[in-house]
Amino acid sequence: MEWFIGIGVLGGLALITAGVASMRTGWTPRWSRVTRPSVYGLGTLLVGVPCVVQGLFYFRTLPSPPWEVRFFGLNVLVFSGLILIGVSQMRHRR
């Protein structure tokens, strides 16, 4: 189980790194059709942070709140990040 959680934490750190790079420099992956890099960066940050936080809760680095708070709080972050990633790929209206 530790390997699974560790891989999730590494994936979360990769998403956070990509989000910061996108917000600071406008970099996005080549295969993405992103028209708003800063919104994309914020979305990837919101998806990556819960992955890292779940790992910190699992390894008891942070005190763990009740499961309801973890479940609903982290899911709100993930879904809002996915919505922002979708919005970042929409075309501008003129």
PDB file of N, CA and C in Angstrom, residues 6-91:
ATOM      1  N   GLY A   6       2.830   6.344  -2.324  1.00  0.00           N
ATOM      2  CA  GLY A   6       4.036   7.070  -2.736  1.00  0.00           C
ATOM      3  C   GLY A   6       3.991   7.496  -4.191  1.00  0.00           C
ATOM      4  N   ILE A   7       3.472   6.638  -5.050  1.00  0.00           N
ATOM      5  CA  ILE A   7       3.349   7.003  -6.467  1.00  0.00           C
ATOM      6  C   ILE A   7       2.334   8.131  -6.630  1.00  0.00           C
ATOM      7  N   GLY A   8       1.249   8.106  -5.846  1.00  0.00           N
ATOM      8  CA  GLY A   8       0.273   9.192  -5.888  1.00  0.00           C
ATOM      9  C   GLY A   8       0.875  10.518  -5.444  1.00  0.00           C
ATOM     10  N   VAL A   9       1.738  10.465  -4.420  1.00  0.00           N
ATOM     11  CA  VAL A   9       2.403  11.682  -3.955  1.00  0.00           C
ATOM     12  C   VAL A   9       3.354  12.208  -5.028  1.00  0.00           C
ATOM     13  N   LEU A  10       4.089  11.321  -5.683  1.00  0.00           N
ATOM     14  CA  LEU A  10       4.993  11.757  -6.758  1.00  0.00           C
ATOM     15  C   LEU A  10       4.212  12.352  -7.931  1.00  0.00           C
ATOM     16  N   GLY A  11       3.077  11.740  -8.267  1.00  0.00           N
ATOM     17  CA  GLY A  11       2.234  12.305  -9.320  1.00  0.00           C
ATOM     18  C   GLY A  11       1.696  13.666  -8.927  1.00  0.00           C
ATOM     19  N   GLY A  12       1.308  13.817  -7.672  1.00  0.00           N
ATOM     20  CA  GLY A  12       0.834  15.110  -7.191  1.00  0.00           C
ATOM     21  C   GLY A  12       1.926  16.164  -7.245  1.00  0.00           C
ATOM     22  N   LEU A  13       3.156  15.782  -6.873  1.00  0.00           N
ATOM     23  CA  LEU A  13       4.266  16.730  -6.963  1.00  0.00           C
ATOM     24  C   LEU A  13       4.555  17.121  -8.412  1.00  0.00           C
ATOM     25  N   ALA A  14       4.426  16.177  -9.341  1.00  0.00           N
ATOM     26  CA  ALA A  14       4.613  16.498 -10.760  1.00  0.00           C
ATOM     27  C   ALA A  14       3.535  17.468 -11.243  1.00  0.00           C
ATOM     28  N   LEU A  15       2.286  17.260 -10.806  1.00  0.00           N
ATOM     29  CA  LEU A  15       1.215  18.180 -11.184  1.00  0.00           C
ATOM     30  C   LEU A  15       1.440  19.571 -10.592  1.00  0.00           C
ATOM     31  N   ILE A  16       1.892  19.630  -9.357  1.00  0.00           N
ATOM     32  CA  ILE A  16       2.169  20.921  -8.735  1.00  0.00           C
ATOM     33  C   ILE A  16       3.289  21.643  -9.476  1.00  0.00           C
ATOM     34  N   THR A  17       4.333  20.909  -9.850  1.00  0.00           N
ATOM     35  CA  THR A  17       5.440  21.497 -10.598  1.00  0.00           C
ATOM     36  C   THR A  17       4.971  22.022 -11.954  1.00  0.00           C
ATOM     37  N   ALA A  18       4.155  21.236 -12.651  1.00  0.00           N
ATOM     38  CA  ALA A  18       3.633  21.680 -13.951  1.00  0.00           C
ATOM     39  C   ALA A  18       2.716  22.884 -13.784  1.00  0.00           C
ATOM     40  N   GLY A  19       1.940  22.919 -12.716  1.00  0.00           N
ATOM     41  CA  GLY A  19       1.049  24.051 -12.471  1.00  0.00           C
ATOM     42  C   GLY A  19       1.812  25.332 -12.202  1.00  0.00           C
ATOM     43  N   VAL A  20       2.859  25.239 -11.390  1.00  0.00           N
ATOM     44  CA  VAL A  20       3.673  26.424 -11.101  1.00  0.00           C
ATOM     45  C   VAL A  20       4.376  26.896 -12.366  1.00  0.00           C
ATOM     46  N   ALA A  21       4.905  25.972 -13.153  1.00  0.00           N
ATOM     47  CA  ALA A  21       5.566  26.352 -14.407  1.00  0.00           C
ATOM     48  C   ALA A  21       4.580  26.998 -15.370  1.00  0.00           C
ATOM     49  N   SER A  22       3.373  26.489 -15.410  1.00  0.00           N
ATOM     50  CA  SER A  22       2.369  27.055 -16.309  1.00  0.00           C
ATOM     51  C   SER A  22       1.940  28.447 -15.863  1.00  0.00           C
ATOM     52  N   MET A  23       1.809  28.633 -14.565  1.00  0.00           N
ATOM     53  CA  MET A  23       1.390  29.939 -14.071  1.00  0.00           C
ATOM     54  C   MET A  23       2.498  30.978 -14.191  1.00  0.00           C
ATOM     55  N   ARG A  24       3.746  30.577 -14.003  1.00  0.00           N
ATOM     56  CA  ARG A  24       4.847  31.539 -14.023  1.00  0.00           C
ATOM     57  C   ARG A  24       5.333  31.855 -15.436  1.00  0.00           C
ATOM     58  N   THR A  25       5.430  30.831 -16.282  1.00  0.00           N
ATOM     59  CA  THR A  25       6.045  31.038 -17.591  1.00  0.00           C
ATOM     60  C   THR A  25       5.083  30.866 -18.760  1.00  0.00           C
ATOM     61  N   GLY A  26       3.902  30.324 -18.528  1.00  0.00           N
ATOM     62  CA  GLY A  26       2.976  30.065 -19.617  1.00  0.00           C
ATOM     63  C   GLY A  26       3.227  28.742 -20.316  1.00  0.00           C
ATOM     64  N   TRP A  27       4.104  27.901 -19.757  1.00  0.00           N
ATOM     65  CA  TRP A  27       4.410  26.610 -20.361  1.00  0.00           C
ATOM     66  C   TRP A  27       3.245  25.654 -20.168  1.00  0.00           C
ATOM     67  N   THR A  28       2.900  24.936 -21.229  1.00  0.00           N
ATOM     68  CA  THR A  28       1.908  23.866 -21.157  1.00  0.00           C
ATOM     69  C   THR A  28       2.432  22.687 -21.978  1.00  0.00           C
ATOM     70  N   PRO A  29       1.951  21.480 -21.700  1.00  0.00           N
ATOM     71  CA  PRO A  29       2.380  20.339 -22.516  1.00  0.00           C
ATOM     72  C   PRO A  29       2.002  20.538 -23.984  1.00  0.00           C
ATOM     73  N   ARG A  30       2.802  20.002 -24.881  1.00  0.00           N
ATOM     74  CA  ARG A  30       2.572  20.189 -26.315  1.00  0.00           C
ATOM     75  C   ARG A  30       1.238  19.642 -26.785  1.00  0.00           C
ATOM     76  N   TRP A  31       0.831  18.529 -26.203  1.00  0.00           N
ATOM     77  CA  TRP A  31      -0.382  17.867 -26.683  1.00  0.00           C
ATOM     78  C   TRP A  31      -1.656  18.538 -26.186  1.00  0.00           C
ATOM     79  N   SER A  32      -1.548  19.482 -25.266  1.00  0.00           N
ATOM     80  CA  SER A  32      -2.752  20.121 -24.736  1.00  0.00           C
ATOM     81  C   SER A  32      -3.183  21.273 -25.633  1.00  0.00           C
ATOM     82  N   ARG A  33      -4.473  21.543 -25.626  1.00  0.00           N
ATOM     83  CA  ARG A  33      -5.023  22.636 -26.416  1.00  0.00           C
ATOM     84  C   ARG A  33      -5.401  23.780 -25.477  1.00  0.00           C
ATOM     85  N   VAL A  34      -4.467  24.216 -24.664  1.00  0.00           N
ATOM     86  CA  VAL A  34      -4.726  25.227 -23.649  1.00  0.00           C
ATOM     87  C   VAL A  34      -4.646  26.612 -24.267  1.00  0.00           C
ATOM     88  N   THR A  35      -5.681  27.421 -24.008  1.00  0.00           N
ATOM     89  CA  THR A  35      -5.668  28.808 -24.475  1.00  0.00           C
ATOM     90  C   THR A  35      -5.419  29.790 -23.333  1.00  0.00           C
ATOM     91  N   ARG A  36      -5.574  29.330 -22.089  1.00  0.00           N
ATOM     92  CA  ARG A  36      -5.336  30.171 -20.915  1.00  0.00           C
ATOM     93  C   ARG A  36      -4.382  29.434 -19.971  1.00  0.00           C
ATOM     94  N   PRO A  37      -3.075  29.659 -20.113  1.00  0.00           N
ATOM     95  CA  PRO A  37      -2.107  28.896 -19.306  1.00  0.00           C
ATOM     96  C   PRO A  37      -2.209  29.148 -17.803  1.00  0.00           C
ATOM     97  N   SER A  38      -2.555  30.349 -17.378  1.00  0.00           N
ATOM     98  CA  SER A  38      -2.619  30.606 -15.941  1.00  0.00           C
ATOM     99  C   SER A  38      -3.794  29.860 -15.298  1.00  0.00           C
ATOM    100  N   VAL A  39      -4.915  29.766 -15.995  1.00  0.00           N
ATOM    101  CA  VAL A  39      -6.062  29.006 -15.482  1.00  0.00           C
ATOM    102  C   VAL A  39      -5.722  27.518 -15.456  1.00  0.00           C
ATOM    103  N   TYR A  40      -5.017  27.056 -16.476  1.00  0.00           N
ATOM    104  CA  TYR A  40      -4.573  25.668 -16.522  1.00  0.00           C
ATOM    105  C   TYR A  40      -3.640  25.366 -15.343  1.00  0.00           C
ATOM    106  N   GLY A  41      -2.723  26.281 -15.060  1.00  0.00           N
ATOM    107  CA  GLY A  41      -1.797  26.089 -13.947  1.00  0.00           C
ATOM    108  C   GLY A  41      -2.509  26.014 -12.613  1.00  0.00           C
ATOM    109  N   LEU A  42      -3.491  26.878 -12.418  1.00  0.00           N
ATOM    110  CA  LEU A  42      -4.251  26.836 -11.171  1.00  0.00           C
ATOM    111  C   LEU A  42      -5.036  25.529 -11.061  1.00  0.00           C
ATOM    112  N   GLY A  43      -5.589  25.064 -12.168  1.00  0.00           N
ATOM    113  CA  GLY A  43      -6.314  23.798 -12.165  1.00  0.00           C
ATOM    114  C   GLY A  43      -5.425  22.621 -11.820  1.00  0.00           C
ATOM    115  N   THR A  44      -4.227  22.584 -12.382  1.00  0.00           N
ATOM    116  CA  THR A  44      -3.325  21.473 -12.067  1.00  0.00           C
ATOM    117  C   THR A  44      -2.837  21.552 -10.625  1.00  0.00           C
ATOM    118  N   LEU A  45      -2.683  22.753 -10.104  1.00  0.00           N
ATOM    119  CA  LEU A  45      -2.348  22.875  -8.683  1.00  0.00           C
ATOM    120  C   LEU A  45      -3.454  22.310  -7.806  1.00  0.00           C
ATOM    121  N   LEU A  46      -4.708  22.635  -8.151  1.00  0.00           N
ATOM    122  CA  LEU A  46      -5.827  22.159  -7.353  1.00  0.00           C
ATOM    123  C   LEU A  46      -6.025  20.651  -7.468  1.00  0.00           C
ATOM    124  N   VAL A  47      -5.565  20.040  -8.533  1.00  0.00           N
ATOM    125  CA  VAL A  47      -5.640  18.581  -8.659  1.00  0.00           C
ATOM    126  C   VAL A  47      -4.446  17.921  -7.965  1.00  0.00           C
ATOM    127  N   GLY A  48      -3.293  18.555  -7.977  1.00  0.00           N
ATOM    128  CA  GLY A  48      -2.092  17.957  -7.400  1.00  0.00           C
ATOM    129  C   GLY A  48      -2.008  18.030  -5.889  1.00  0.00           C
ATOM    130  N   VAL A  49      -2.524  19.108  -5.310  1.00  0.00           N
ATOM    131  CA  VAL A  49      -2.421  19.282  -3.855  1.00  0.00           C
ATOM    132  C   VAL A  49      -3.128  18.170  -3.075  1.00  0.00           C
ATOM    133  N   PRO A  50      -4.349  17.760  -3.433  1.00  0.00           N
ATOM    134  CA  PRO A  50      -4.971  16.672  -2.660  1.00  0.00           C
ATOM    135  C   PRO A  50      -4.204  15.354  -2.724  1.00  0.00           C
ATOM    136  N   CYS A  51      -3.516  15.090  -3.822  1.00  0.00           N
ATOM    137  CA  CYS A  51      -2.714  13.869  -3.908  1.00  0.00           C
ATOM    138  C   CYS A  51      -1.595  13.886  -2.872  1.00  0.00           C
ATOM    139  N   VAL A  52      -0.938  15.017  -2.737  1.00  0.00           N
ATOM    140  CA  VAL A  52       0.146  15.136  -1.767  1.00  0.00           C
ATOM    141  C   VAL A  52      -0.396  15.116  -0.337  1.00  0.00           C
ATOM    142  N   VAL A  53      -1.491  15.831  -0.109  1.00  0.00           N
ATOM    143  CA  VAL A  53      -2.059  15.910   1.237  1.00  0.00           C
ATOM    144  C   VAL A  53      -2.544  14.541   1.707  1.00  0.00           C
ATOM    145  N   GLN A  54      -3.140  13.755   0.821  1.00  0.00           N
ATOM    146  CA  GLN A  54      -3.578  12.407   1.200  1.00  0.00           C
ATOM    147  C   GLN A  54      -2.390  11.551   1.628  1.00  0.00           C
ATOM    148  N   GLY A  55      -1.275  11.701   0.931  1.00  0.00           N
ATOM    149  CA  GLY A  55      -0.075  10.964   1.323  1.00  0.00           C
ATOM    150  C   GLY A  55       0.448  11.406   2.679  1.00  0.00           C
ATOM    151  N   LEU A  56       0.390  12.697   2.942  1.00  0.00           N
ATOM    152  CA  LEU A  56       0.827  13.198   4.250  1.00  0.00           C
ATOM    153  C   LEU A  56      -0.076  12.698   5.370  1.00  0.00           C
ATOM    154  N   PHE A  57      -1.386  12.586   5.083  1.00  0.00           N
ATOM    155  CA  PHE A  57      -2.294  12.016   6.081  1.00  0.00           C
ATOM    156  C   PHE A  57      -2.001  10.534   6.289  1.00  0.00           C
ATOM    157  N   TYR A  58      -1.727   9.809   5.209  1.00  0.00           N
ATOM    158  CA  TYR A  58      -1.510   8.364   5.315  1.00  0.00           C
ATOM    159  C   TYR A  58      -0.248   8.051   6.122  1.00  0.00           C
ATOM    160  N   PHE A  59       0.821   8.796   5.856  1.00  0.00           N
ATOM    161  CA  PHE A  59       2.080   8.547   6.557  1.00  0.00           C
ATOM    162  C   PHE A  59       2.135   9.261   7.911  1.00  0.00           C
ATOM    163  N   ARG A  60       1.040   9.831   8.336  1.00  0.00           N
ATOM    164  CA  ARG A  60       0.891  10.497   9.633  1.00  0.00           C
ATOM    165  C   ARG A  60       1.870  11.645   9.827  1.00  0.00           C
ATOM    166  N   THR A  61       2.175  12.343   8.750  1.00  0.00           N
ATOM    167  CA  THR A  61       2.991  13.541   8.834  1.00  0.00           C
ATOM    168  C   THR A  61       2.144  14.708   9.325  1.00  0.00           C
ATOM    169  N   LEU A  62       0.894  14.753   8.894  1.00  0.00           N
ATOM    170  CA  LEU A  62      -0.076  15.740   9.354  1.00  0.00           C
ATOM    171  C   LEU A  62      -1.126  15.045  10.210  1.00  0.00           C
ATOM    172  N   PRO A  63      -1.650  15.745  11.223  1.00  0.00           N
ATOM    173  CA  PRO A  63      -2.763  15.130  11.961  1.00  0.00           C
ATOM    174  C   PRO A  63      -3.980  15.005  11.053  1.00  0.00           C
ATOM    175  N   SER A  64      -4.601  13.865  11.087  1.00  0.00           N
ATOM    176  CA  SER A  64      -5.693  13.572  10.163  1.00  0.00           C
ATOM    177  C   SER A  64      -7.037  14.058  10.720  1.00  0.00           C
ATOM    178  N   PRO A  65      -7.756  14.885   9.954  1.00  0.00           N
ATOM    179  CA  PRO A  65      -9.098  15.284  10.373  1.00  0.00           C
ATOM    180  C   PRO A  65     -10.084  14.129  10.158  1.00  0.00           C
ATOM    181  N   PRO A  66     -11.325  14.295  10.570  1.00  0.00           N
ATOM    182  CA  PRO A  66     -12.312  13.228  10.319  1.00  0.00           C
ATOM    183  C   PRO A  66     -12.426  12.906   8.825  1.00  0.00           C
ATOM    184  N   TRP A  67     -12.851  11.683   8.536  1.00  0.00           N
ATOM    185  CA  TRP A  67     -12.873  11.238   7.140  1.00  0.00           C
ATOM    186  C   TRP A  67     -13.826  12.057   6.293  1.00  0.00           C
ATOM    187  N   GLU A  68     -14.903  12.588   6.883  1.00  0.00           N
ATOM    188  CA  GLU A  68     -15.844  13.398   6.103  1.00  0.00           C
ATOM    189  C   GLU A  68     -15.180  14.671   5.597  1.00  0.00           C
ATOM    190  N   VAL A  69     -14.401  15.295   6.456  1.00  0.00           N
ATOM    191  CA  VAL A  69     -13.699  16.531   6.074  1.00  0.00           C
ATOM    192  C   VAL A  69     -12.696  16.235   4.971  1.00  0.00           C
ATOM    193  N   ARG A  70     -11.951  15.140   5.145  1.00  0.00           N
ATOM    194  CA  ARG A  70     -10.983  14.769   4.104  1.00  0.00           C
ATOM    195  C   ARG A  70     -11.677  14.456   2.789  1.00  0.00           C
ATOM    196  N   PHE A  71     -12.726  13.660   2.846  1.00  0.00           N
ATOM    197  CA  PHE A  71     -13.412  13.224   1.632  1.00  0.00           C
ATOM    198  C   PHE A  71     -14.004  14.407   0.875  1.00  0.00           C
ATOM    199  N   PHE A  72     -14.820  15.195   1.547  1.00  0.00           N
ATOM    200  CA  PHE A  72     -15.495  16.286   0.854  1.00  0.00           C
ATOM    201  C   PHE A  72     -14.540  17.430   0.514  1.00  0.00           C
ATOM    202  N   GLY A  73     -13.627  17.751   1.413  1.00  0.00           N
ATOM    203  CA  GLY A  73     -12.699  18.846   1.155  1.00  0.00           C
ATOM    204  C   GLY A  73     -11.772  18.571  -0.014  1.00  0.00           C
ATOM    205  N   LEU A  74     -11.178  17.388  -0.030  1.00  0.00           N
ATOM    206  CA  LEU A  74     -10.243  17.071  -1.102  1.00  0.00           C
ATOM    207  C   LEU A  74     -10.964  16.829  -2.431  1.00  0.00           C
ATOM    208  N   ASN A  75     -12.172  16.281  -2.389  1.00  0.00           N
ATOM    209  CA  ASN A  75     -12.929  16.111  -3.630  1.00  0.00           C
ATOM    210  C   ASN A  75     -13.353  17.459  -4.215  1.00  0.00           C
ATOM    211  N   VAL A  76     -13.666  18.417  -3.366  1.00  0.00           N
ATOM    212  CA  VAL A  76     -13.989  19.758  -3.869  1.00  0.00           C
ATOM    213  C   VAL A  76     -12.777  20.341  -4.592  1.00  0.00           C
ATOM    214  N   LEU A  77     -11.586  20.159  -4.022  1.00  0.00           N
ATOM    215  CA  LEU A  77     -10.377  20.658  -4.677  1.00  0.00           C
ATOM    216  C   LEU A  77     -10.139  19.976  -6.021  1.00  0.00           C
ATOM    217  N   VAL A  78     -10.283  18.665  -6.062  1.00  0.00           N
ATOM    218  CA  VAL A  78     -10.037  17.928  -7.312  1.00  0.00           C
ATOM    219  C   VAL A  78     -11.041  18.332  -8.388  1.00  0.00           C
ATOM    220  N   PHE A  79     -12.323  18.362  -8.049  1.00  0.00           N
ATOM    221  CA  PHE A  79     -13.332  18.681  -9.059  1.00  0.00           C
ATOM    222  C   PHE A  79     -13.247  20.131  -9.516  1.00  0.00           C
ATOM    223  N   SER A  80     -12.930  21.051  -8.614  1.00  0.00           N
ATOM    224  CA  SER A  80     -12.770  22.439  -9.052  1.00  0.00           C
ATOM    225  C   SER A  80     -11.538  22.573  -9.947  1.00  0.00           C
ATOM    226  N   GLY A  81     -10.482  21.810  -9.660  1.00  0.00           N
ATOM    227  CA  GLY A  81      -9.314  21.818 -10.538  1.00  0.00           C
ATOM    228  C   GLY A  81      -9.619  21.256 -11.915  1.00  0.00           C
ATOM    229  N   LEU A  82     -10.397  20.186 -11.963  1.00  0.00           N
ATOM    230  CA  LEU A  82     -10.780  19.615 -13.267  1.00  0.00           C
ATOM    231  C   LEU A  82     -11.656  20.580 -14.061  1.00  0.00           C
ATOM    232  N   ILE A  83     -12.520  21.299 -13.381  1.00  0.00           N
ATOM    233  CA  ILE A  83     -13.345  22.302 -14.068  1.00  0.00           C
ATOM    234  C   ILE A  83     -12.465  23.406 -14.622  1.00  0.00           C
ATOM    235  N   LEU A  84     -11.479  23.876 -13.848  1.00  0.00           N
ATOM    236  CA  LEU A  84     -10.583  24.916 -14.342  1.00  0.00           C
ATOM    237  C   LEU A  84      -9.736  24.432 -15.518  1.00  0.00           C
ATOM    238  N   ILE A  85      -9.314  23.169 -15.494  1.00  0.00           N
ATOM    239  CA  ILE A  85      -8.563  22.639 -16.635  1.00  0.00           C
ATOM    240  C   ILE A  85      -9.448  22.624 -17.877  1.00  0.00           C
ATOM    241  N   GLY A  86     -10.707  22.248 -17.711  1.00  0.00           N
ATOM    242  CA  GLY A  86     -11.636  22.277 -18.844  1.00  0.00           C
ATOM    243  C   GLY A  86     -11.878  23.693 -19.355  1.00  0.00           C
ATOM    244  N   VAL A  87     -12.014  24.641 -18.449  1.00  0.00           N
ATOM    245  CA  VAL A  87     -12.229  26.040 -18.847  1.00  0.00           C
ATOM    246  C   VAL A  87     -10.995  26.578 -19.565  1.00  0.00           C
ATOM    247  N   SER A  88      -9.809  26.144 -19.159  1.00  0.00           N
ATOM    248  CA  SER A  88      -8.588  26.656 -19.789  1.00  0.00           C
ATOM    249  C   SER A  88      -8.460  26.211 -21.236  1.00  0.00           C
ATOM    250  N   GLN A  89      -9.212  25.194 -21.641  1.00  0.00           N
ATOM    251  CA  GLN A  89      -9.124  24.706 -23.017  1.00  0.00           C
ATOM    252  C   GLN A  89     -10.233  25.245 -23.907  1.00  0.00           C
ATOM    253  N   MET A  90     -11.098  26.085 -23.365  1.00  0.00           N
ATOM    254  CA  MET A  90     -12.147  26.684 -24.180  1.00  0.00           C
ATOM    255  C   MET A  90     -11.588  27.830 -25.008  1.00  0.00           C
ATOM    256  N   ARG A  91     -12.194  28.041 -26.151  1.00  0.00           N
ATOM    257  CA  ARG A  91     -11.772  29.134 -27.013  1.00  0.00           C
ATOM    258  C   ARG A  91     -12.347  30.440 -26.508  1.00  0.00           C
TER     259      ARG A  91
END
